[in-house]
Structures are given as structure tokens and as C-alpha cells.
Coordinates of C-alpha atoms and ligand atoms in Angstrom, one line a residue:
X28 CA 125.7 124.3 83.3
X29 CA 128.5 122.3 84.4
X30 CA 128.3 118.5 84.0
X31 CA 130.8 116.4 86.0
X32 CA 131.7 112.9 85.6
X33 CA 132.6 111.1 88.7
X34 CA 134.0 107.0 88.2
X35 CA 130.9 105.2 89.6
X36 CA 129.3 102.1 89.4
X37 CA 126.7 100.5 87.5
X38 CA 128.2 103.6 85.5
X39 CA 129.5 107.1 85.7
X40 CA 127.5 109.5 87.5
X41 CA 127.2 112.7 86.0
X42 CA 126.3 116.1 88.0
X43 CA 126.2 119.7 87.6
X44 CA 127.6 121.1 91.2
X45 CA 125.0 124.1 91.2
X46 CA 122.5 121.4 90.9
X47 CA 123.8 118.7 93.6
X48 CA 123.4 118.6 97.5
X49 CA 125.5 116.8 99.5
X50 CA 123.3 114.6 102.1
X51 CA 124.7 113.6 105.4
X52 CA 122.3 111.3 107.3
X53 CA 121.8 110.8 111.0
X54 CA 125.9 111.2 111.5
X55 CA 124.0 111.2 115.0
X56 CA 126.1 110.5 118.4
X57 CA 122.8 108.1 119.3
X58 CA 123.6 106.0 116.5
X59 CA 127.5 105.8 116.1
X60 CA 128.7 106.7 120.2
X61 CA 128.1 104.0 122.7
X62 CA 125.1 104.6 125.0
X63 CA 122.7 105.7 122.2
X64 CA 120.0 104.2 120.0
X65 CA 122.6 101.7 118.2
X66 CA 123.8 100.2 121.1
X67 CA 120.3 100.1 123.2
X68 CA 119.2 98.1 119.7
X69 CA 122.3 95.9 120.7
X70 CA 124.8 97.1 118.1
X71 CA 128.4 97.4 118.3
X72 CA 128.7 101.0 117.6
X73 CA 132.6 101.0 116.4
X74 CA 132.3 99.9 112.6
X75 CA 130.0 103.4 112.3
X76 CA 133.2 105.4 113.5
X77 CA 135.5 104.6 110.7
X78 CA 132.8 106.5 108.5
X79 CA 133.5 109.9 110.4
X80 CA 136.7 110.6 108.6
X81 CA 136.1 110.0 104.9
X82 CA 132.6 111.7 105.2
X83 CA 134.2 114.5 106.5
X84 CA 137.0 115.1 103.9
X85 CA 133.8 114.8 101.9
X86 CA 131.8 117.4 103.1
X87 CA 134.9 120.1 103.5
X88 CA 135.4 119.6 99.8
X89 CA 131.6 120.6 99.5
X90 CA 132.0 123.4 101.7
X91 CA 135.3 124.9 99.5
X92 CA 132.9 124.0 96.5
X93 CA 129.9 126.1 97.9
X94 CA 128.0 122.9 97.1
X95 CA 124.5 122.8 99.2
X96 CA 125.0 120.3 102.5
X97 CA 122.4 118.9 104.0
X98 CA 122.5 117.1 107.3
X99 CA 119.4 114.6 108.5
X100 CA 118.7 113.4 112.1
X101 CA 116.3 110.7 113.3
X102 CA 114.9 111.2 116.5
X103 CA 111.2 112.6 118.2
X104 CA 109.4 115.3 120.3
X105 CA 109.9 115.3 123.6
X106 CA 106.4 114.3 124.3
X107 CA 107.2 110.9 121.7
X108 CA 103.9 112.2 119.8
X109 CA 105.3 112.3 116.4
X110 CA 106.7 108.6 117.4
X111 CA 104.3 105.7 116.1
X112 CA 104.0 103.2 119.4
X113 CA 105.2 100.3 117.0
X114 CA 108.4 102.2 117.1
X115 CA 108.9 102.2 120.9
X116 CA 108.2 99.0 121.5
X117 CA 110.1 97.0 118.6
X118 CA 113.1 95.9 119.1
X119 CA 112.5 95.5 123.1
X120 CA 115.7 95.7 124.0
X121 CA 116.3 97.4 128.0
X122 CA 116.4 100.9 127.1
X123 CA 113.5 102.3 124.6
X124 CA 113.1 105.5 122.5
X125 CA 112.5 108.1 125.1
X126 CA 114.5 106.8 128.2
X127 CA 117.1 108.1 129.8
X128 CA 120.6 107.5 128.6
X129 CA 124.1 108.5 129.3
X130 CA 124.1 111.2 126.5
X131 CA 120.2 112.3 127.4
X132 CA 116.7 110.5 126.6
X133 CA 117.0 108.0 123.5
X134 CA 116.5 109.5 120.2
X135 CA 114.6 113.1 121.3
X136 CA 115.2 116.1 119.6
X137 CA 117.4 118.5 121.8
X138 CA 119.1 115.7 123.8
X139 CA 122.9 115.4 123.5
X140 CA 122.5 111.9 121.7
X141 CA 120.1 113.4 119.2
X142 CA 122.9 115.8 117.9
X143 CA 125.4 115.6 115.0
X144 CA 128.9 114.1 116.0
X145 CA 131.2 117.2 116.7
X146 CA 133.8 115.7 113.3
X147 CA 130.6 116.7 110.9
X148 CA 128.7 119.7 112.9
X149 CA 126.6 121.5 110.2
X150 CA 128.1 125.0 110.1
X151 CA 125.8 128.6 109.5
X152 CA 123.6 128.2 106.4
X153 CA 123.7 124.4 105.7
X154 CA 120.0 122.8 105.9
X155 CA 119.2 120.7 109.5
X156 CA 116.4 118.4 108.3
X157 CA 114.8 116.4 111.8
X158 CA 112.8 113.3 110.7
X159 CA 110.4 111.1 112.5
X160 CA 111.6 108.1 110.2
X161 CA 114.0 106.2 108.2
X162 CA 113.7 108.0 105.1
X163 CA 114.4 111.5 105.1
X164 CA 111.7 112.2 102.7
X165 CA 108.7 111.0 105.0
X166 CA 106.8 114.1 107.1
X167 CA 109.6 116.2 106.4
X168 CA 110.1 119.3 104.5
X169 CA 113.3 118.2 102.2
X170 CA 111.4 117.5 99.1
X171 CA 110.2 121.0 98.9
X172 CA 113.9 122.6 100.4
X173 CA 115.6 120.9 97.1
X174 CA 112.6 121.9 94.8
X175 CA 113.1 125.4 96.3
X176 CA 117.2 125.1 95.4
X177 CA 116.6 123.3 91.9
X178 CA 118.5 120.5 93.1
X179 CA 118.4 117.3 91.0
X180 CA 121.2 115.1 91.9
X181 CA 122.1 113.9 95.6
X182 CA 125.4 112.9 97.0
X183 CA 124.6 110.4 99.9
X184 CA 126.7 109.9 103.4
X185 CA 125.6 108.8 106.8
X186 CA 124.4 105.9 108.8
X187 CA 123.2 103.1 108.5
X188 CA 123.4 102.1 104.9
X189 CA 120.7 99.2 104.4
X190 CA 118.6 101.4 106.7
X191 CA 118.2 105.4 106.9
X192 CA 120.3 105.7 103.6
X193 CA 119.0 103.4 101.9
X194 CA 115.4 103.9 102.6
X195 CA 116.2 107.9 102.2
X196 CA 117.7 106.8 98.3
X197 CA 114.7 105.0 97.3
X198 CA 112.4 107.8 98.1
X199 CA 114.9 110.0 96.4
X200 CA 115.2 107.9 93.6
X201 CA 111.2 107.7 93.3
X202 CA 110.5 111.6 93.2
X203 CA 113.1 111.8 90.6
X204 CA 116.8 112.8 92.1
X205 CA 119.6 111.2 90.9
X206 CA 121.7 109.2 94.0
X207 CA 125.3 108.8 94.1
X208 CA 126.1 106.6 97.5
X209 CA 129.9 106.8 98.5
X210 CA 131.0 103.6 99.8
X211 CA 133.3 104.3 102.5
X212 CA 131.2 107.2 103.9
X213 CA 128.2 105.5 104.7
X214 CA 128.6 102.6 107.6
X215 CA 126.7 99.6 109.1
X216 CA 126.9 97.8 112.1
X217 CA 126.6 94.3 110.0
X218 CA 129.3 94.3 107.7
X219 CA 127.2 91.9 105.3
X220 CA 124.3 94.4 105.1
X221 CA 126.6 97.1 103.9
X222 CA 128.0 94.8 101.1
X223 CA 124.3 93.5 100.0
X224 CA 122.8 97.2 100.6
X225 CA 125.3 98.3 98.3
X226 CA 124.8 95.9 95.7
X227 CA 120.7 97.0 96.1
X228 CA 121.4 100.2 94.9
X229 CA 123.3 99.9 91.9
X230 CA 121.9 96.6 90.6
X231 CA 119.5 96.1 87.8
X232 CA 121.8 98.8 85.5
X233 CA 121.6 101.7 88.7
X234 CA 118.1 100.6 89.5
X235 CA 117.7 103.3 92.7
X236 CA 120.9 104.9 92.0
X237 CA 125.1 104.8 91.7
X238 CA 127.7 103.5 94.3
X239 CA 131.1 105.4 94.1
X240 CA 133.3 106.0 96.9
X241 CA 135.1 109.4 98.7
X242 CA 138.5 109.3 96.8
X243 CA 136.5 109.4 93.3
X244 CA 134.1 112.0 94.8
X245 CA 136.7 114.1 95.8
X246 CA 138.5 114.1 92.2
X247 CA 135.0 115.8 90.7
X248 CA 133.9 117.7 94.1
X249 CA 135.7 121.1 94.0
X250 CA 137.9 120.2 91.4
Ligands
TIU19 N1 119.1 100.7 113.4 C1 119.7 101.1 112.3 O1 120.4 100.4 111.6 N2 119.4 102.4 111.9 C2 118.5 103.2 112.4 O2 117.7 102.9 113.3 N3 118.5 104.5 111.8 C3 119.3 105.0 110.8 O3 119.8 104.2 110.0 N4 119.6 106.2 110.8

């Protein structure tokens, strides 16, 4: 065993690498390019692009370091049956889960929105998990995937932060992984929500998990 220390706060995190997956979530182009699920929610979509570029110097440091990489995406059947009808309707802004859009129907699996942003395409062998919700946890198999790998400690990326990552953290946190969120590679279209979602996390002494950032994950990752 291996036990890494990266600068974090409410404290250092500590990880052994052979234990540790990295976890991209929904670094989808319906939630970060315009025409997509973000901006039919009426987001601006740009503050979610600055997040490409650090998250991927992350996740090619993972790669080098044969660290496990997962990558999440939200989105539903075809058929919208594994989409609860509260779903569709909130928000009720023009375009809904489901309609047509400039990058293929809202948020379905298969459609060119649905897909990861060609900066952080998974590559052969890393883990695709599709989820019907926010967390990553809920009717998905990824609990048993990082049983199956012995995994016990996540490193967290992706979009948005007081929403898919955070919800995916404290389900993570609650069946026992240890969460490391990296600042600068997770992203928010409110820029007030990604302070205060931040702040969540690592409150309370770490009480759902550790905030660090990409340059101090990238001193430990590979290294
Ligand atoms: N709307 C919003 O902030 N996020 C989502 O709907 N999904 C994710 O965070 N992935």
C-alpha cells in the first residue's frame, strides 16, 4: 500500500492510487455547449467551459498513473421511461427533456448532446456510468463497479458542483468512500453556488468530504 498526501482542505487527504478512481461527472455537451439541457434550464453555459482544461490535465495524469477513471452522464431512454414526469415538467422552460434540440433530443442517451465533450472522451477500458439522476449512485451500477475494484477513495470532477457533484459526494460519502473535490475542475453556472457548494463539503471538520484543487492533485497524481 501506498498512501499519498495531497494539500487539502478541512485537512490533507490521504489516498492509496491502487485504491482511488478518478470521477468525471456529466462533462456532457447538454450541460456545458449552448443548445443543451443548461441553457433550455436558462443557464449561461460559458462559466462550465473554463472547467474543460484543468479537468483534463487531471484526468491525463490519471491515465499516465493507470489510476481507474470513471466518467458519469445524466440523461434518459429514448422512450423517457426511466424519467420520473416531475422531471419533465420542472423547470418549464421552452424546450423540455426529450425535445428536439440543435445537438439531438434533450438529455437522451445516444443523442449528440447526451455525449462527453470531445476535450475529456473516455478512452478503451475506462468505466461509462449513464444515470437517470443527479447522484451517480442512484439506479446505477457504480457502487458495485468500485466494490468489484476495491476502491475506497474518490477524486471528484465534473458539472455542476452544488448539483450532480455534489449530490453524487454525499451518497459517496454515505456508503463510505472518501471524496476529494478539486476546485477548479468542477464548475457552476452561479458562481455563488460554487463558492457555498464548496464550503458544504468540507465544513463541519470534512463533513461529506475534502476540497483541494488540480495543481495540488497533480503534485500526488502520478507523482
Ligand atoms: N442544472 C444543473 O445545475 N445540473 C444538472 O441538471 N445536472 C448536473 O449537475 N449534472
Amino acid at each position: 500500500m501506498t498512501t499519498k498526501r495531497m494539500y487539502a482542505e478541512p485537512y490533507e487527504f490521504e489516498f492509496d492510487p491502487a485504491t482511488t478512481a478518478l470521477v468525471v461527472i456529466d462533462m456532457q455537451r447538454d450541460f456545458v455547449e449552448p443548445g443543451g439541457f443548461g441553457e433550455a434550464l436558462g443557464n449561461d453555459v460559458t462559466p462550465l467551459q473554463a472547467v474543460i482544461a484543468p479537468c483534463k490535465r487531471v484526468l491525463e495524469a490519471a491515465r499516465r498513473s493507470a489510476m481507474m477513471v470513471i466518467h458519469t452522464r445524466e440523461g434518459h431512454s429514448p422512450d423517457l421511461a426511466d424519467c420520473p414526469p416531475s422531471k419533465i415538467v420542472r423547470g418549464r422552460g421552452e424546450k423540455r427533456i426529450g425535445d428536439p434540440g440543435p445537438m439531438g433530443r434533450i438529455l437522451i442517451r445516444g443523442e449528440g448532446g447526451h455525449d462527453i465533450v470531445p476535450e475529456l472522451y473516455p478512452k478503451p477500458g475506462e468505466v461509462v456510468v449513464d444515470k437517470p439522476g443527479k447522484g451517480a449512485f442512484c439506479a446505477t451500477d457504480l457502487d458495485l463497479i468500485l466494490h468489484n475494484r476495491g476502491i475506497k477513495s474518490l477524486i471528484v470532477c465534473g458539472v455542476t458542483t452544488e448539483v450532480c457533484v455534489n449530490t453524487t459526494v454525499r451518497e459517496a460519502n454515505d456508503r463510505g468512500y472518501d471524496c476529494v473535490v478539486l476546485a477548479d475542475c468542477v464548475g457552476s453556472y452561479f458562481p455563488e453556488f460554487q463558492r457555498v457548494a464548496l464550503e458544504m463539503i468540507k465544513a463541519q471538520g470534512g463533513i461529506f468530504g475534502w476540497v483541494s484543487d488540480s495543481k495540488r492533485a497533480l503534485e500526488v497524481i502520478g507523482n
